[in-house]
PDB file of C-alpha atoms and ligand atoms in Angstrom:
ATOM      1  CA  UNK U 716      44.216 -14.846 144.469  1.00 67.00           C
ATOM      2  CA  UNK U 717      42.999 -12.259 142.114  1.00 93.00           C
ATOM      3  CA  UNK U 718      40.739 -13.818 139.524  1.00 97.00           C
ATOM      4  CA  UNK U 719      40.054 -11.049 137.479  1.00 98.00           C
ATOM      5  CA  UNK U 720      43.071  -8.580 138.539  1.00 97.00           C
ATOM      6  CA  UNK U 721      42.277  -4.729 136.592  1.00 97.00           C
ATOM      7  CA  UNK U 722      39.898  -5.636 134.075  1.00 98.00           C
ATOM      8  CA  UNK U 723      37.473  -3.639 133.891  1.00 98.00           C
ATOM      9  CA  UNK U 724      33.936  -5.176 133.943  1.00 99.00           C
ATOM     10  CA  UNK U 725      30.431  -3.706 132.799  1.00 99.00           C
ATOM     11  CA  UNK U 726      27.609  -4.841 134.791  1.00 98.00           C
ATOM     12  CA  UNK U 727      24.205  -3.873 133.479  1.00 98.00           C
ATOM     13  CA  UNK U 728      21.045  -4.381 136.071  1.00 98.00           C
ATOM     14  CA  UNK U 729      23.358  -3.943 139.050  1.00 98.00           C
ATOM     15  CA  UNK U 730      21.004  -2.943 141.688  1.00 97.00           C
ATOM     16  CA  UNK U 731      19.254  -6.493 141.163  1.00 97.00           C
ATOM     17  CA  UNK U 732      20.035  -9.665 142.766  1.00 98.00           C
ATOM     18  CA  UNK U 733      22.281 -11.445 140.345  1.00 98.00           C
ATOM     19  CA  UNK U 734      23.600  -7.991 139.101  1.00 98.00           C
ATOM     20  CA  UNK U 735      24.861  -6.248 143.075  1.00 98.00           C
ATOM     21  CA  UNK U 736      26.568  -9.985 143.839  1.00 98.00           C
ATOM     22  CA  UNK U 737      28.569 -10.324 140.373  1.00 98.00           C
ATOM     23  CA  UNK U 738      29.749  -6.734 140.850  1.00 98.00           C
ATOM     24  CA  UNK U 739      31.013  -7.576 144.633  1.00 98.00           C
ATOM     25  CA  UNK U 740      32.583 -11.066 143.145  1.00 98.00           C
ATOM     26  CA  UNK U 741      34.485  -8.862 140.366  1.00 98.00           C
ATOM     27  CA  UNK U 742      35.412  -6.671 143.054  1.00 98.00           C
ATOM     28  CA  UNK U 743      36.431  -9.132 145.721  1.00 98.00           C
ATOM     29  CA  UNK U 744      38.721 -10.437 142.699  1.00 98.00           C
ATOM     30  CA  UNK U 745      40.573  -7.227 142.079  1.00 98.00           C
ATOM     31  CA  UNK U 746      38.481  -6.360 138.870  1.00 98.00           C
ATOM     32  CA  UNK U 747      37.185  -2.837 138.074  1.00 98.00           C
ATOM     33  CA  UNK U 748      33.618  -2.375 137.967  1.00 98.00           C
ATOM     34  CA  UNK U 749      31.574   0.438 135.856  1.00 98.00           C
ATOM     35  CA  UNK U 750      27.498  -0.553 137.606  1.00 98.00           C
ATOM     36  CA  UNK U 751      24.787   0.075 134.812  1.00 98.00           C
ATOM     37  CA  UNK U 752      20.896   0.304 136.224  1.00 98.00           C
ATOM     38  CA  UNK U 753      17.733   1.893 135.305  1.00 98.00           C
ATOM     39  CA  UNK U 754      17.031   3.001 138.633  1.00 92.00           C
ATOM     40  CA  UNK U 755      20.178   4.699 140.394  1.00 87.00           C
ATOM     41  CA  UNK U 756      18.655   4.399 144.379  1.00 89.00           C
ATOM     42  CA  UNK U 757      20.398   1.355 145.014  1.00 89.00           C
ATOM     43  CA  UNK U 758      23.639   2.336 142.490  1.00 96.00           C
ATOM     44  CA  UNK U 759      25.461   4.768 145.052  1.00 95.00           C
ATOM     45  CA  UNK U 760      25.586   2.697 148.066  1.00 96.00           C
ATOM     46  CA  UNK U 761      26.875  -0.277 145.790  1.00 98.00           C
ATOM     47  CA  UNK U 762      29.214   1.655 144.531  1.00 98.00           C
ATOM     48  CA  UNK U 763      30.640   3.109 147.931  1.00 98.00           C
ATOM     49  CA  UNK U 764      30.693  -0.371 149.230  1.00 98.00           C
ATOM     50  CA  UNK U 765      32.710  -1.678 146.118  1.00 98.00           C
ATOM     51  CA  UNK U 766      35.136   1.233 146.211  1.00 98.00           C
ATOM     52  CA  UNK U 767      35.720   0.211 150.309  1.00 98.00           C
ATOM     53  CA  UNK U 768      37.347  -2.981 148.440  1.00 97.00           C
ATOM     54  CA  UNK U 769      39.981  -1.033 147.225  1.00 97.00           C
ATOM     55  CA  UNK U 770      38.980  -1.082 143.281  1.00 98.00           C
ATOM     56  CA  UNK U 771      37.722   1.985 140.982  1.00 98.00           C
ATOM     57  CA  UNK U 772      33.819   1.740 140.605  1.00 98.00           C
ATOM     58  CA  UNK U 773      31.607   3.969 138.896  1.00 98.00           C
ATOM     59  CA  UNK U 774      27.596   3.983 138.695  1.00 98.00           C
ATOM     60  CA  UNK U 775      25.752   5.231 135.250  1.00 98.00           C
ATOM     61  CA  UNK U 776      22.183   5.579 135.018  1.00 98.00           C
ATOM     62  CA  UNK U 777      21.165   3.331 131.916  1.00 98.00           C
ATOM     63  CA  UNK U 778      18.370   2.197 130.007  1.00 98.00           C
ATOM     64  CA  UNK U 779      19.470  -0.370 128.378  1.00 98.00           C
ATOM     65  CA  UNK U 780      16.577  -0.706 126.141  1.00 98.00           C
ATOM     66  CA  UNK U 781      17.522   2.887 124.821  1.00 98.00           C
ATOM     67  CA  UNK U 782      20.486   3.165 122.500  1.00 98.00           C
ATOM     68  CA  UNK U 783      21.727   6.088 122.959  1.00 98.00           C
ATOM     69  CA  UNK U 784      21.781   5.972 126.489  1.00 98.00           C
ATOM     70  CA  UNK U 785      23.980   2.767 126.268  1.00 98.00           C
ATOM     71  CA  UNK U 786      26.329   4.076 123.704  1.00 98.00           C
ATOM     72  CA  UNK U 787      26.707   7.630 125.486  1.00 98.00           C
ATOM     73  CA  UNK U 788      27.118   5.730 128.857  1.00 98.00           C
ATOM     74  CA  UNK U 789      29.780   2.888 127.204  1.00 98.00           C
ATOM     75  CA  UNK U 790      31.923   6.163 125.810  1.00 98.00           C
ATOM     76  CA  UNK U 791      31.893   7.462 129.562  1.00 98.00           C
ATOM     77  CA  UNK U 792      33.314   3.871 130.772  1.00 98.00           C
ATOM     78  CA  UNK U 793      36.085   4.283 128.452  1.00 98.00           C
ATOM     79  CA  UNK U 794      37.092   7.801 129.205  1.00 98.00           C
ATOM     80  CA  UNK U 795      36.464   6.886 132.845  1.00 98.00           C
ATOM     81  CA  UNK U 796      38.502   3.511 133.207  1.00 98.00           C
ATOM     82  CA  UNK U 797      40.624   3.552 130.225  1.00 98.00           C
ATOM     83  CA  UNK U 798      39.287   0.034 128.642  1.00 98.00           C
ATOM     84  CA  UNK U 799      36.592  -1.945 128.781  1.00 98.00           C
ATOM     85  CA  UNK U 800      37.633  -6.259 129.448  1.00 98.00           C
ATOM     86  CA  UNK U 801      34.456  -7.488 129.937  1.00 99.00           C
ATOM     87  CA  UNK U 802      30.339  -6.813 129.395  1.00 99.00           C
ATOM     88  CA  UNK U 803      28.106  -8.683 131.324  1.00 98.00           C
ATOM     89  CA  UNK U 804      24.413  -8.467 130.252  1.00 99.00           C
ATOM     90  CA  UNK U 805      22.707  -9.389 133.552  1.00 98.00           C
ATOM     91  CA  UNK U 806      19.492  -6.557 133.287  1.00 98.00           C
ATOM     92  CA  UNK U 807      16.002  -8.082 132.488  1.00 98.00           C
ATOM     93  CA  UNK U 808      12.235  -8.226 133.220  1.00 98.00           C
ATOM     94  CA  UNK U 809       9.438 -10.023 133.432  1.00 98.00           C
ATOM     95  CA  UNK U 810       5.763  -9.398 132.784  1.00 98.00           C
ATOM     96  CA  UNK U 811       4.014 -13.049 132.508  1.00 96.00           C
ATOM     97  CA  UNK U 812       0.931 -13.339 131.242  1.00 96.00           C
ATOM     98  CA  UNK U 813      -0.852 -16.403 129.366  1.00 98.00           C
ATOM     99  CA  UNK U 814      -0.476 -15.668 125.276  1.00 98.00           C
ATOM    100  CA  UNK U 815      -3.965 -14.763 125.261  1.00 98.00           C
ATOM    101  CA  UNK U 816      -3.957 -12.227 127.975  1.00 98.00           C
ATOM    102  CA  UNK U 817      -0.498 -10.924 127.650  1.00 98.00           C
ATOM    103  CA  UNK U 818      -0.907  -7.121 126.365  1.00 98.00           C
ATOM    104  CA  UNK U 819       1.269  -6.119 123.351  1.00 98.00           C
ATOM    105  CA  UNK U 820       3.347  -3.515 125.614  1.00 98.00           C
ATOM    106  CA  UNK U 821       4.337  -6.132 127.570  1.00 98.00           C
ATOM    107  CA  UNK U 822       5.390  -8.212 124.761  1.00 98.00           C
ATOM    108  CA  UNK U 823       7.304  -5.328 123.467  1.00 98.00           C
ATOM    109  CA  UNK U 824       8.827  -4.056 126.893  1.00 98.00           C
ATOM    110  CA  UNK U 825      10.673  -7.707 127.551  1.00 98.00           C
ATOM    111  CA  UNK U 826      11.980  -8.009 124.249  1.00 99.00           C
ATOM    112  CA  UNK U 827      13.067  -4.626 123.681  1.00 99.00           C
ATOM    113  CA  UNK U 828      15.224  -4.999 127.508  1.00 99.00           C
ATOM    114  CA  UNK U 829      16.304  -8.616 127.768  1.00 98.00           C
ATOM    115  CA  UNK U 830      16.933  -8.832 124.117  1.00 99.00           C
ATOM    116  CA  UNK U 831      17.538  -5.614 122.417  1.00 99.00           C
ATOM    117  CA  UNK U 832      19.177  -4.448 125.580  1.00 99.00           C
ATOM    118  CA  UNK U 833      21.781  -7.003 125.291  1.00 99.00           C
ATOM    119  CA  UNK U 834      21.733  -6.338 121.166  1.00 99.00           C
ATOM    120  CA  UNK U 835      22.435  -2.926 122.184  1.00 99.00           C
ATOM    121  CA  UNK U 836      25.212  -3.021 125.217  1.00 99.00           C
ATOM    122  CA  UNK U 837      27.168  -5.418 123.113  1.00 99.00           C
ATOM    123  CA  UNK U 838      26.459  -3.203 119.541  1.00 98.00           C
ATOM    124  CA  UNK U 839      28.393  -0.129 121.874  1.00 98.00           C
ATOM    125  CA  UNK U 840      31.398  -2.452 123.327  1.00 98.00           C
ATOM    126  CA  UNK U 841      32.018  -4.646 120.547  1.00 98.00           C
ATOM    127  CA  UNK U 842      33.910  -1.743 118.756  1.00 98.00           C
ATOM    128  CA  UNK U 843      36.108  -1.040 121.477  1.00 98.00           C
ATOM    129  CA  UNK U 844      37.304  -4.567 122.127  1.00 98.00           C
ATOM    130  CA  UNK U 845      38.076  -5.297 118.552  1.00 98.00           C
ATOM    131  CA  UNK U 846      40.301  -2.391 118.559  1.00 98.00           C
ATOM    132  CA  UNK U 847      41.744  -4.272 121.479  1.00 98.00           C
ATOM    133  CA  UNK U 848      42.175  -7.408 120.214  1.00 98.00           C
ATOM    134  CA  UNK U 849      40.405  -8.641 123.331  1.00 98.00           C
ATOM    135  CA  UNK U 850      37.279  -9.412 125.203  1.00 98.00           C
ATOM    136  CA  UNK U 851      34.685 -11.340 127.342  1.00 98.00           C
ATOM    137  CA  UNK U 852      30.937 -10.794 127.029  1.00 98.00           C
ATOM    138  CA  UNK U 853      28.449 -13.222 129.612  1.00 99.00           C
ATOM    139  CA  UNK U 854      24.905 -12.902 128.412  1.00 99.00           C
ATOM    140  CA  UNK U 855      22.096 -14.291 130.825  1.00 98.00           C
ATOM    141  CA  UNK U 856      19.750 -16.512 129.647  1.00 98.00           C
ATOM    142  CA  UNK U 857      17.318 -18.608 131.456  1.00 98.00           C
ATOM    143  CA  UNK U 858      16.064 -22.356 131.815  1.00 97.00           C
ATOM    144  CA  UNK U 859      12.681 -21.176 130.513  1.00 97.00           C
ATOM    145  CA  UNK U 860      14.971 -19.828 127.017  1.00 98.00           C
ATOM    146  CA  UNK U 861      15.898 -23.382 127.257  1.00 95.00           C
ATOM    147  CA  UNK U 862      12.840 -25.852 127.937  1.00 94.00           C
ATOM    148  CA  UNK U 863       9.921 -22.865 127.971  1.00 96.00           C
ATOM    149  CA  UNK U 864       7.321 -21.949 130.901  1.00 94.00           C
ATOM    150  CA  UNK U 865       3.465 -21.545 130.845  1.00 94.00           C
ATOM    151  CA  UNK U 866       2.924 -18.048 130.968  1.00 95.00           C
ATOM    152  CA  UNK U 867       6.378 -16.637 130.077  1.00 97.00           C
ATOM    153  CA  UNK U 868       5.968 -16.303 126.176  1.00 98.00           C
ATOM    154  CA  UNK U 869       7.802 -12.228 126.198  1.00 98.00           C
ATOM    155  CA  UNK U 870      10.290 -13.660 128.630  1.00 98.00           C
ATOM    156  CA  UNK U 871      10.981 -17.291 126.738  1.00 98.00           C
ATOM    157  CA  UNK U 872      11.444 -15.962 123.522  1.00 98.00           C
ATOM    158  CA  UNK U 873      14.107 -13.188 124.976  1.00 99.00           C
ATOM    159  CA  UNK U 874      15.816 -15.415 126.704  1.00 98.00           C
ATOM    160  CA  UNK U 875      16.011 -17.959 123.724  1.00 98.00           C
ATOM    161  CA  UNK U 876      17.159 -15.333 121.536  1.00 98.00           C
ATOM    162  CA  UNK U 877      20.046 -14.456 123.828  1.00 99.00           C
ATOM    163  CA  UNK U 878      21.500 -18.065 123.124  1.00 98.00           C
ATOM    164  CA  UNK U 879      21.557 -16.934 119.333  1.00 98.00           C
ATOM    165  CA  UNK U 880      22.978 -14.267 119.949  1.00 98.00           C
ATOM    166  CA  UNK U 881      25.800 -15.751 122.224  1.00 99.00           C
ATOM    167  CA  UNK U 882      26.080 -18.369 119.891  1.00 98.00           C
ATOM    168  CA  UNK U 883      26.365 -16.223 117.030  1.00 98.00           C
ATOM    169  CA  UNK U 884      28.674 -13.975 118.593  1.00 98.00           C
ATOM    170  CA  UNK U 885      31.070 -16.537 119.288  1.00 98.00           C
ATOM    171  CA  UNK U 886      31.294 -17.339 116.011  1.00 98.00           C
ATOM    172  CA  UNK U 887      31.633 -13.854 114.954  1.00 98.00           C
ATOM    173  CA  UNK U 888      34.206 -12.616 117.022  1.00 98.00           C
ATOM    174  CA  UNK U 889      36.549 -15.411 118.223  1.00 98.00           C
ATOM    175  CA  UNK U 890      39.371 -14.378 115.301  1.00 98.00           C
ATOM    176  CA  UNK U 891      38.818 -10.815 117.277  1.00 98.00           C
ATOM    177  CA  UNK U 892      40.128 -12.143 120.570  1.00 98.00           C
ATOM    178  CA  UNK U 893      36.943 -12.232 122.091  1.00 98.00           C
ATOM    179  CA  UNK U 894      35.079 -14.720 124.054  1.00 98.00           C
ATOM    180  CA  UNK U 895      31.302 -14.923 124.259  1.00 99.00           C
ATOM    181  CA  UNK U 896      29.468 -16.938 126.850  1.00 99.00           C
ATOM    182  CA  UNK U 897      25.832 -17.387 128.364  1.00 98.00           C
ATOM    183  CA  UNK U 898      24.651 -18.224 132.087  1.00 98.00           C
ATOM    184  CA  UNK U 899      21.821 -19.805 131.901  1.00 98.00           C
ATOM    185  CA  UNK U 900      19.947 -19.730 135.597  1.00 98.00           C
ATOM    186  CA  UNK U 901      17.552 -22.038 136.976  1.00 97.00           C
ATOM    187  CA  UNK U 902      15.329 -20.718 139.744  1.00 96.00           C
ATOM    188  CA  UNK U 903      17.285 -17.884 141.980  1.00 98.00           C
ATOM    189  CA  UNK U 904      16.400 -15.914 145.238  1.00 97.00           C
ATOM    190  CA  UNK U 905      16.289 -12.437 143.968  1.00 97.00           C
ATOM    191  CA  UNK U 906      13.516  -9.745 143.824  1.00 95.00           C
ATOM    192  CA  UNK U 907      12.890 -11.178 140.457  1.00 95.00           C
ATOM    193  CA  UNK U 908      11.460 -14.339 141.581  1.00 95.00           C
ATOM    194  CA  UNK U 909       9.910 -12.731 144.953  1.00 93.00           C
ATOM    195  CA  UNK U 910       7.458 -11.646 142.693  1.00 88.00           C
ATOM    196  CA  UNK U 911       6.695 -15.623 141.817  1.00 89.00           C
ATOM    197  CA  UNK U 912       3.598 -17.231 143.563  1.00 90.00           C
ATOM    198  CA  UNK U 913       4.437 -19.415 146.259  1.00 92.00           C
ATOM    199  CA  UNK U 914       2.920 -22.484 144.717  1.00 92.00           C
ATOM    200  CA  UNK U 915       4.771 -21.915 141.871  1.00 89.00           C
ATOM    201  CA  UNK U 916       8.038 -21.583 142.935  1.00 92.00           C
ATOM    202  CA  UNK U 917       7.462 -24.906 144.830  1.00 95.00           C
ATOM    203  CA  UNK U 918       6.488 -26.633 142.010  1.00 92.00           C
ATOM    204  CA  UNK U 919      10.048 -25.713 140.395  1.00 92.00           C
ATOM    205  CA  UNK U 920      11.815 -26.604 143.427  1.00 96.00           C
ATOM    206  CA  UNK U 921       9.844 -29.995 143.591  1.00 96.00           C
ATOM    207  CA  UNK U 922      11.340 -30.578 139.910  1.00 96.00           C
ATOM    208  CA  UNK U 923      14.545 -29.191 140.549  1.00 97.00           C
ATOM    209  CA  UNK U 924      17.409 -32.375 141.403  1.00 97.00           C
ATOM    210  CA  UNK U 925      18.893 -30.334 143.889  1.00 98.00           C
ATOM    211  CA  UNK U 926      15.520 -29.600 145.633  1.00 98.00           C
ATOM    212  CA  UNK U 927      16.536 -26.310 146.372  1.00 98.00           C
ATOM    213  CA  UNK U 928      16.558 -22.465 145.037  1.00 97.00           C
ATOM    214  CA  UNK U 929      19.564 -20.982 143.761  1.00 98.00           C
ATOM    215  CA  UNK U 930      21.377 -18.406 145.549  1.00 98.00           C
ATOM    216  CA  UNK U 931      22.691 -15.392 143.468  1.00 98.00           C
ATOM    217  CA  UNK U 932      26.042 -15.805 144.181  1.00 98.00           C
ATOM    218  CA  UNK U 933      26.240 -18.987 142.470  1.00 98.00           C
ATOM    219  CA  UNK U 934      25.338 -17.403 139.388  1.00 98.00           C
ATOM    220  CA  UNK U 935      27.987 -14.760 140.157  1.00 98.00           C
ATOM    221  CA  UNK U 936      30.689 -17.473 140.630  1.00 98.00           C
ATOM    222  CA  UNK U 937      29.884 -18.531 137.276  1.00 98.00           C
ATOM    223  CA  UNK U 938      29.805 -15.413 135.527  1.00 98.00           C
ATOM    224  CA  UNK U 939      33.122 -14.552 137.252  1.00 98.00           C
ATOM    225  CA  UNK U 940      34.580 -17.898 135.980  1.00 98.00           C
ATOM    226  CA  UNK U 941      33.648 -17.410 132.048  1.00 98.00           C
ATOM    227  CA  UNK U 942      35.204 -13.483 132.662  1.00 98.00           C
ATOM    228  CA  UNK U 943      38.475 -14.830 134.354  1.00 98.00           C
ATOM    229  CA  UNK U 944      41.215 -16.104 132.049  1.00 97.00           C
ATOM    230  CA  UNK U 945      40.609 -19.543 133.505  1.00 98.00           C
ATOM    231  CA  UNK U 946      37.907 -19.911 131.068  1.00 98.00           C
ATOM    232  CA  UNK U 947      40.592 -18.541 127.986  1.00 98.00           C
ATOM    233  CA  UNK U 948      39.177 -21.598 125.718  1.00 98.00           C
ATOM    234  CA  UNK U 949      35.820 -21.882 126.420  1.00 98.00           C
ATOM    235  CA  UNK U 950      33.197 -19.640 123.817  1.00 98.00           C
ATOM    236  CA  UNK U 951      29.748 -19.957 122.717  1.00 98.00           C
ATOM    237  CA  UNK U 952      29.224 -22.105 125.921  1.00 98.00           C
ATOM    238  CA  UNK U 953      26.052 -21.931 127.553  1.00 98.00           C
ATOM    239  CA  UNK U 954      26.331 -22.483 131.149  1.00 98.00           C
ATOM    240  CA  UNK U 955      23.468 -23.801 133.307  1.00 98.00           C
ATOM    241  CA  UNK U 956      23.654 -22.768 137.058  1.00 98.00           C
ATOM    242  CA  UNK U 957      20.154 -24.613 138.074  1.00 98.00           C
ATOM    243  CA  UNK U 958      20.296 -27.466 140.522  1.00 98.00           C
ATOM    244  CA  UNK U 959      20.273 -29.709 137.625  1.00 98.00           C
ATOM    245  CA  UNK U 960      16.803 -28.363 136.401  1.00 96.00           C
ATOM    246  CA  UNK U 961      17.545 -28.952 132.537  1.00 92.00           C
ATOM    247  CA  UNK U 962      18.510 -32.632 132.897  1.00 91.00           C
TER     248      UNK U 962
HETATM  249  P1  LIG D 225      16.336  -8.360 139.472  1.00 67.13           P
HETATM  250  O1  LIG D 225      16.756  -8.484 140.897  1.00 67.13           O
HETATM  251  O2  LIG D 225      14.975  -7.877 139.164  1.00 67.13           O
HETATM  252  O3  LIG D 225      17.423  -7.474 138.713  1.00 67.13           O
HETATM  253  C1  LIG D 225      17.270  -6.956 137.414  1.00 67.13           C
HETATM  254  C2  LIG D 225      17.859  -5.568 137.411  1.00 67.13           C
HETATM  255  O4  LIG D 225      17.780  -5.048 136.064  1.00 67.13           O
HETATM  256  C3  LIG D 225      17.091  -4.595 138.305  1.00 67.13           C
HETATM  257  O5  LIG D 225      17.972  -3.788 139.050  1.00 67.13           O
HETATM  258  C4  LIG D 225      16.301  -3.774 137.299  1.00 67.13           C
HETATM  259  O6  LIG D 225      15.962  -2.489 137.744  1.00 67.13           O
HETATM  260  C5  LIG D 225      17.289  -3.708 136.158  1.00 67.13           C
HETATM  261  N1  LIG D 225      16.651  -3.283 134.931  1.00 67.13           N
HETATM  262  C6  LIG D 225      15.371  -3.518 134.525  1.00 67.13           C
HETATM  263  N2  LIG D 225      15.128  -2.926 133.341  1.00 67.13           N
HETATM  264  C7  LIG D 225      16.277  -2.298 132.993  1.00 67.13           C
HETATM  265  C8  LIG D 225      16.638  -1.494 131.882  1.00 67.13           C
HETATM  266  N3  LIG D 225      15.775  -1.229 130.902  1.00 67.13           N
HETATM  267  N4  LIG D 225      17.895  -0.981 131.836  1.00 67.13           N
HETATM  268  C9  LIG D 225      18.777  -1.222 132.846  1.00 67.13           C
HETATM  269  N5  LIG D 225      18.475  -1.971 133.931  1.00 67.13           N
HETATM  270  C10 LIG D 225      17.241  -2.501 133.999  1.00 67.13           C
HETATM  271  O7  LIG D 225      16.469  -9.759 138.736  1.00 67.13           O
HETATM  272  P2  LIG D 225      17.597 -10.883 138.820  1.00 67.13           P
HETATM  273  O8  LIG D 225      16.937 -12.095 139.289  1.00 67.13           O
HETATM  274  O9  LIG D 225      18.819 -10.392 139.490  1.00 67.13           O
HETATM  275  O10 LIG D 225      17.847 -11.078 137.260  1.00 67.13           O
HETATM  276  C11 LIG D 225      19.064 -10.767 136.618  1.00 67.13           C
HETATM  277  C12 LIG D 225      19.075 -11.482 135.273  1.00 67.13           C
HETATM  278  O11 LIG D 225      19.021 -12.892 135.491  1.00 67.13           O
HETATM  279  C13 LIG D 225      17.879 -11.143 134.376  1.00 67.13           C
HETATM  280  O12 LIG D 225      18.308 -11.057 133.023  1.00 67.13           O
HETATM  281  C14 LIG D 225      16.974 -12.331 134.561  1.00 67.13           C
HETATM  282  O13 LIG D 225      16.123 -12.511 133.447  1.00 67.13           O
HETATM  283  C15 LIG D 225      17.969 -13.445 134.714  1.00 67.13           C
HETATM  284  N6  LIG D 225      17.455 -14.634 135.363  1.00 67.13           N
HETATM  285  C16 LIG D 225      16.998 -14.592 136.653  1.00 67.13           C
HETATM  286  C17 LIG D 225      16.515 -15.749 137.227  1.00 67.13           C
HETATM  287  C18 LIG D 225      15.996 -15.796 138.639  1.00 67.13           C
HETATM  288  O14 LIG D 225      15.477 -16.831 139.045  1.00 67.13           O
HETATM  289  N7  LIG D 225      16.130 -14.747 139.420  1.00 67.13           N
HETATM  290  C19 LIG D 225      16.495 -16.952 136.491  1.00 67.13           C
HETATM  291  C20 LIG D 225      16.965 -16.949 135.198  1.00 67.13           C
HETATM  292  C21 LIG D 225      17.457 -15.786 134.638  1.00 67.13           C
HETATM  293  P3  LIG D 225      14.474  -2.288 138.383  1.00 67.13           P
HETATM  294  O15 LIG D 225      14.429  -3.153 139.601  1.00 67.13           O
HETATM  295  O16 LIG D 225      14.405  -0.829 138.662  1.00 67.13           O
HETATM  296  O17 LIG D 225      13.500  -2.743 137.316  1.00 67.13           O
END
């Protein structure tokens, strides 16, 4: 079965954890895939390996904190592929610091990619699909957007202002066809969270039901799920992959 049979799906962050396995589960499911990253090392092989599954896949070199960039780089999709289906706004950072200690850069840095960066991949798309008549943007979010964490004030406030904007967005453009939708992961092996102290990440699995990490393809799965038309009446859900974290 083909989930998401030719649509073609932006992936921004794709050379991170969450970002390489949602562009292999669009691929394994017949969708086109255009990879968006900051750094293009890991891009190329990606995109070889994707393009071995028998789909088209491109890789841009994008900072999606810089709006030009992501509008120049969202025209080339749609020369490129034709169309763009589906935006997923999987690229973000961390810097954690206590509120006292965090530096001003740093509060500026995470806001300007996990927030503005979605802001500004979705201000370049949005266009398009109305023209179309159809769409599907996933924004990520987090647990800590949901409930907070000590020492993540940049990276809480981003990722609770990605649930406005989902929320808002649904609002905005379901009479445009379009569906907007957030993942919101709990605690997932990638090199994001190899950065976490030990200690730490224990103390997340010790309050996590599940008792467990999360694996980046189950985020994928449901990323691929609110892009698919199986998901053709569900908008301005927010969609928490976490081992039953949030409960
Ligand atoms: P990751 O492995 O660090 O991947 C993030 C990717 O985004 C990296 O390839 C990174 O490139 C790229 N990126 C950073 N700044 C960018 C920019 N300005 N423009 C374009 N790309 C940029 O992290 P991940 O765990 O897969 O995280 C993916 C998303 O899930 C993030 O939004 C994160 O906040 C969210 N999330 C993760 C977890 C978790 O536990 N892992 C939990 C909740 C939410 P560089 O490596 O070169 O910086």
């Amino acid at each position: 079965m083909e989930r998401v049979r030719d649509k073609v799906v932006i992936i921004t962050g794709a050379s991170g954890g969450i970002g390489r396995e949602t562009a292999l589960a669009v691929a394994r499911e017949g969708g086109h895939v255009a990879l968006f990253d900051i750094d293009e090392t890991n891009l190329k092989p990606l995109e070889e390996e994707i393009k071995n599954l028998g789909v088209q896949c491109k890789s841009y070199k994008v900072d999606v904190s810089n709006f030009e960039q992501v509008s120049n780089a969202v025209e080339q999709v749609i020369n490129d592929f034709g169309k763009v289906d589906a935006l997923t706004n999987i690229a973000g950072i961390t810097r954690d610091n206590f509120l006292t200690k965090m530096p001003i850069e740093d509060w500026d840095r995470v806001i300007a990619v996990n927030l503005t960066g979605t802001f500004y991949c979705t201000k370049a798309v949005a266009p398009h699909m109305m023209e179309r008549g159809s769409g599907c943007i996933v924004n990520i979010s987090s647990v800590v957007g949901v409930y907070g964490n000590i020492g993540q004030t940049n990276y809480a406030a981003s990722k609770a202002g990605v649930i406005g904007l989902t929320k808002t967005w649904a609002k905005e453009f379901a009479k445009k066809g379009m569906r907007v939708n957030a993942v919101a992961p709990g605690f997932i092996k990638t090199p994001m969270t190899d950065k976490v102290p030990e200690k730490v990440l224990d103390q997340m699995i010790g309050k996590t039901p599940m008792g467990r990490m999360g694996e980046p393809k189950e985020v994928a799965n449901a990323i691929l799920f609110l892009i698919s038309d199986e998901a053709s009446f569900i908008t301005g859900h927010i969609l928490h992959v976490d081992g039953g974290l949030v409960l």
